[in-house]
Structure formats: C-alpha cells, structure tokens
C-alpha cells in the first residue's frame, strides 16, 4: 500500500483571513493532534476557525 502524507489542519484568522498550518500538540497512533497558532503572523489576531468550517462560521 502506498503511503499518503498526513496533511496538517489549517486555520483561518477571523480578522484578516490569512491561513495558517496548525501546530502539532500531540502524537497519537492515528496521526497528530493540531491546534491553531496563538497569534496570527500577519495581523496579530488571536481568533481562528478551522479551514473546513470557513466560511460557514456563525456567530
């Protein structure tokens, strides 16, 4: 069976819409656990939503 690389979870900054790769916070048997960065590298925002949920976010 061919190996397919794991894709990191991606997070969108809710302030400026820049996409960031998630940070690995845990290694498990089924892959990695990711979380958003603490701060956006572009605007300094601290609120993120998973790319899979963008733009379907409801406040």
PDB file of C-alpha atoms in Angstrom:
ATOM      1  CA  UNK A   1       0.000   0.000   0.000  1.00  0.00           C
ATOM      2  CA  UNK A   2       1.320   3.440  -0.862  1.00  0.00           C
ATOM      3  CA  UNK A   3       1.889   5.926   1.906  1.00  0.00           C
ATOM      4  CA  UNK A   4      -0.017   9.185   1.689  1.00  0.00           C
ATOM      5  CA  UNK A   5       1.405  12.038   3.732  1.00  0.00           C
ATOM      6  CA  UNK A   6      -0.646  13.487   6.545  1.00  0.00           C
ATOM      7  CA  UNK A   7      -1.976  16.962   5.795  1.00  0.00           C
ATOM      8  CA  UNK A   8      -1.924  19.405   8.711  1.00  0.00           C
ATOM      9  CA  UNK A   9      -5.132  21.016   9.838  1.00  0.00           C
ATOM     10  CA  UNK A  10      -5.385  24.566   8.563  1.00  0.00           C
ATOM     11  CA  UNK A  11      -6.843  27.508  10.462  1.00  0.00           C
ATOM     12  CA  UNK A  12      -8.147  30.844   9.152  1.00  0.00           C
ATOM     13  CA  UNK A  13      -7.611  34.060  11.109  1.00  0.00           C
ATOM     14  CA  UNK A  14     -11.036  35.637  11.613  1.00  0.00           C
ATOM     15  CA  UNK A  15      -9.515  39.137  11.495  1.00  0.00           C
ATOM     16  CA  UNK A  16      -7.574  39.068   8.209  1.00  0.00           C
ATOM     17  CA  UNK A  17      -8.417  35.645   6.667  1.00  0.00           C
ATOM     18  CA  UNK A  18      -4.772  34.508   6.439  1.00  0.00           C
ATOM     19  CA  UNK A  19      -4.466  30.695   6.514  1.00  0.00           C
ATOM     20  CA  UNK A  20      -2.063  29.088   8.998  1.00  0.00           C
ATOM     21  CA  UNK A  21      -0.957  25.466   9.347  1.00  0.00           C
ATOM     22  CA  UNK A  22      -1.849  24.062  12.740  1.00  0.00           C
ATOM     23  CA  UNK A  23       0.761  23.309  15.376  1.00  0.00           C
ATOM     24  CA  UNK A  24       1.236  19.659  16.359  1.00  0.00           C
ATOM     25  CA  UNK A  25       0.479  19.352  20.072  1.00  0.00           C
ATOM     26  CA  UNK A  26       0.257  15.560  20.394  1.00  0.00           C
ATOM     27  CA  UNK A  27       1.293  12.418  18.512  1.00  0.00           C
ATOM     28  CA  UNK A  28      -1.228   9.526  18.518  1.00  0.00           C
ATOM     29  CA  UNK A  29      -1.416   6.118  16.865  1.00  0.00           C
ATOM     30  CA  UNK A  30      -3.873   7.546  14.325  1.00  0.00           C
ATOM     31  CA  UNK A  31      -1.847  10.659  13.482  1.00  0.00           C
ATOM     32  CA  UNK A  32      -1.309  14.035  15.060  1.00  0.00           C
ATOM     33  CA  UNK A  33      -3.444  16.423  17.084  1.00  0.00           C
ATOM     34  CA  UNK A  34      -3.285  20.032  15.897  1.00  0.00           C
ATOM     35  CA  UNK A  35      -4.265  23.365  17.374  1.00  0.00           C
ATOM     36  CA  UNK A  36      -4.280  26.861  15.886  1.00  0.00           C
ATOM     37  CA  UNK A  37      -1.346  29.179  16.491  1.00  0.00           C
ATOM     38  CA  UNK A  38      -1.515  31.505  19.477  1.00  0.00           C
ATOM     39  CA  UNK A  39      -1.363  34.582  17.285  1.00  0.00           C
ATOM     40  CA  UNK A  40      -1.726  35.405  13.586  1.00  0.00           C
ATOM     41  CA  UNK A  41       1.629  36.148  11.991  1.00  0.00           C
ATOM     42  CA  UNK A  42       0.073  38.753   9.693  1.00  0.00           C
ATOM     43  CA  UNK A  43      -2.188  40.862  11.920  1.00  0.00           C
ATOM     44  CA  UNK A  44      -1.693  39.632  15.483  1.00  0.00           C
ATOM     45  CA  UNK A  45      -5.274  38.347  15.781  1.00  0.00           C
ATOM     46  CA  UNK A  46      -5.965  35.504  18.196  1.00  0.00           C
ATOM     47  CA  UNK A  47      -9.263  34.088  16.901  1.00  0.00           C
ATOM     48  CA  UNK A  48      -9.116  31.231  14.384  1.00  0.00           C
ATOM     49  CA  UNK A  49     -11.586  28.872  12.736  1.00  0.00           C
ATOM     50  CA  UNK A  50     -10.710  25.566  11.043  1.00  0.00           C
ATOM     51  CA  UNK A  51     -10.439  25.918   7.277  1.00  0.00           C
ATOM     52  CA  UNK A  52     -13.041  23.153   6.870  1.00  0.00           C
ATOM     53  CA  UNK A  53     -15.562  25.364   8.711  1.00  0.00           C
ATOM     54  CA  UNK A  54     -14.731  28.543   6.777  1.00  0.00           C
ATOM     55  CA  UNK A  55     -16.879  30.450   5.681  1.00  0.00           C
ATOM     56  CA  UNK A  56     -19.662  28.501   7.365  1.00  0.00           C
ATOM     57  CA  UNK A  57     -18.980  30.053  10.764  1.00  0.00           C
ATOM     58  CA  UNK A  58     -21.960  31.513  12.593  1.00  0.00           C
ATOM     59  CA  UNK A  59     -21.507  33.969  15.474  1.00  0.00           C
TER      60      UNK A  59
END
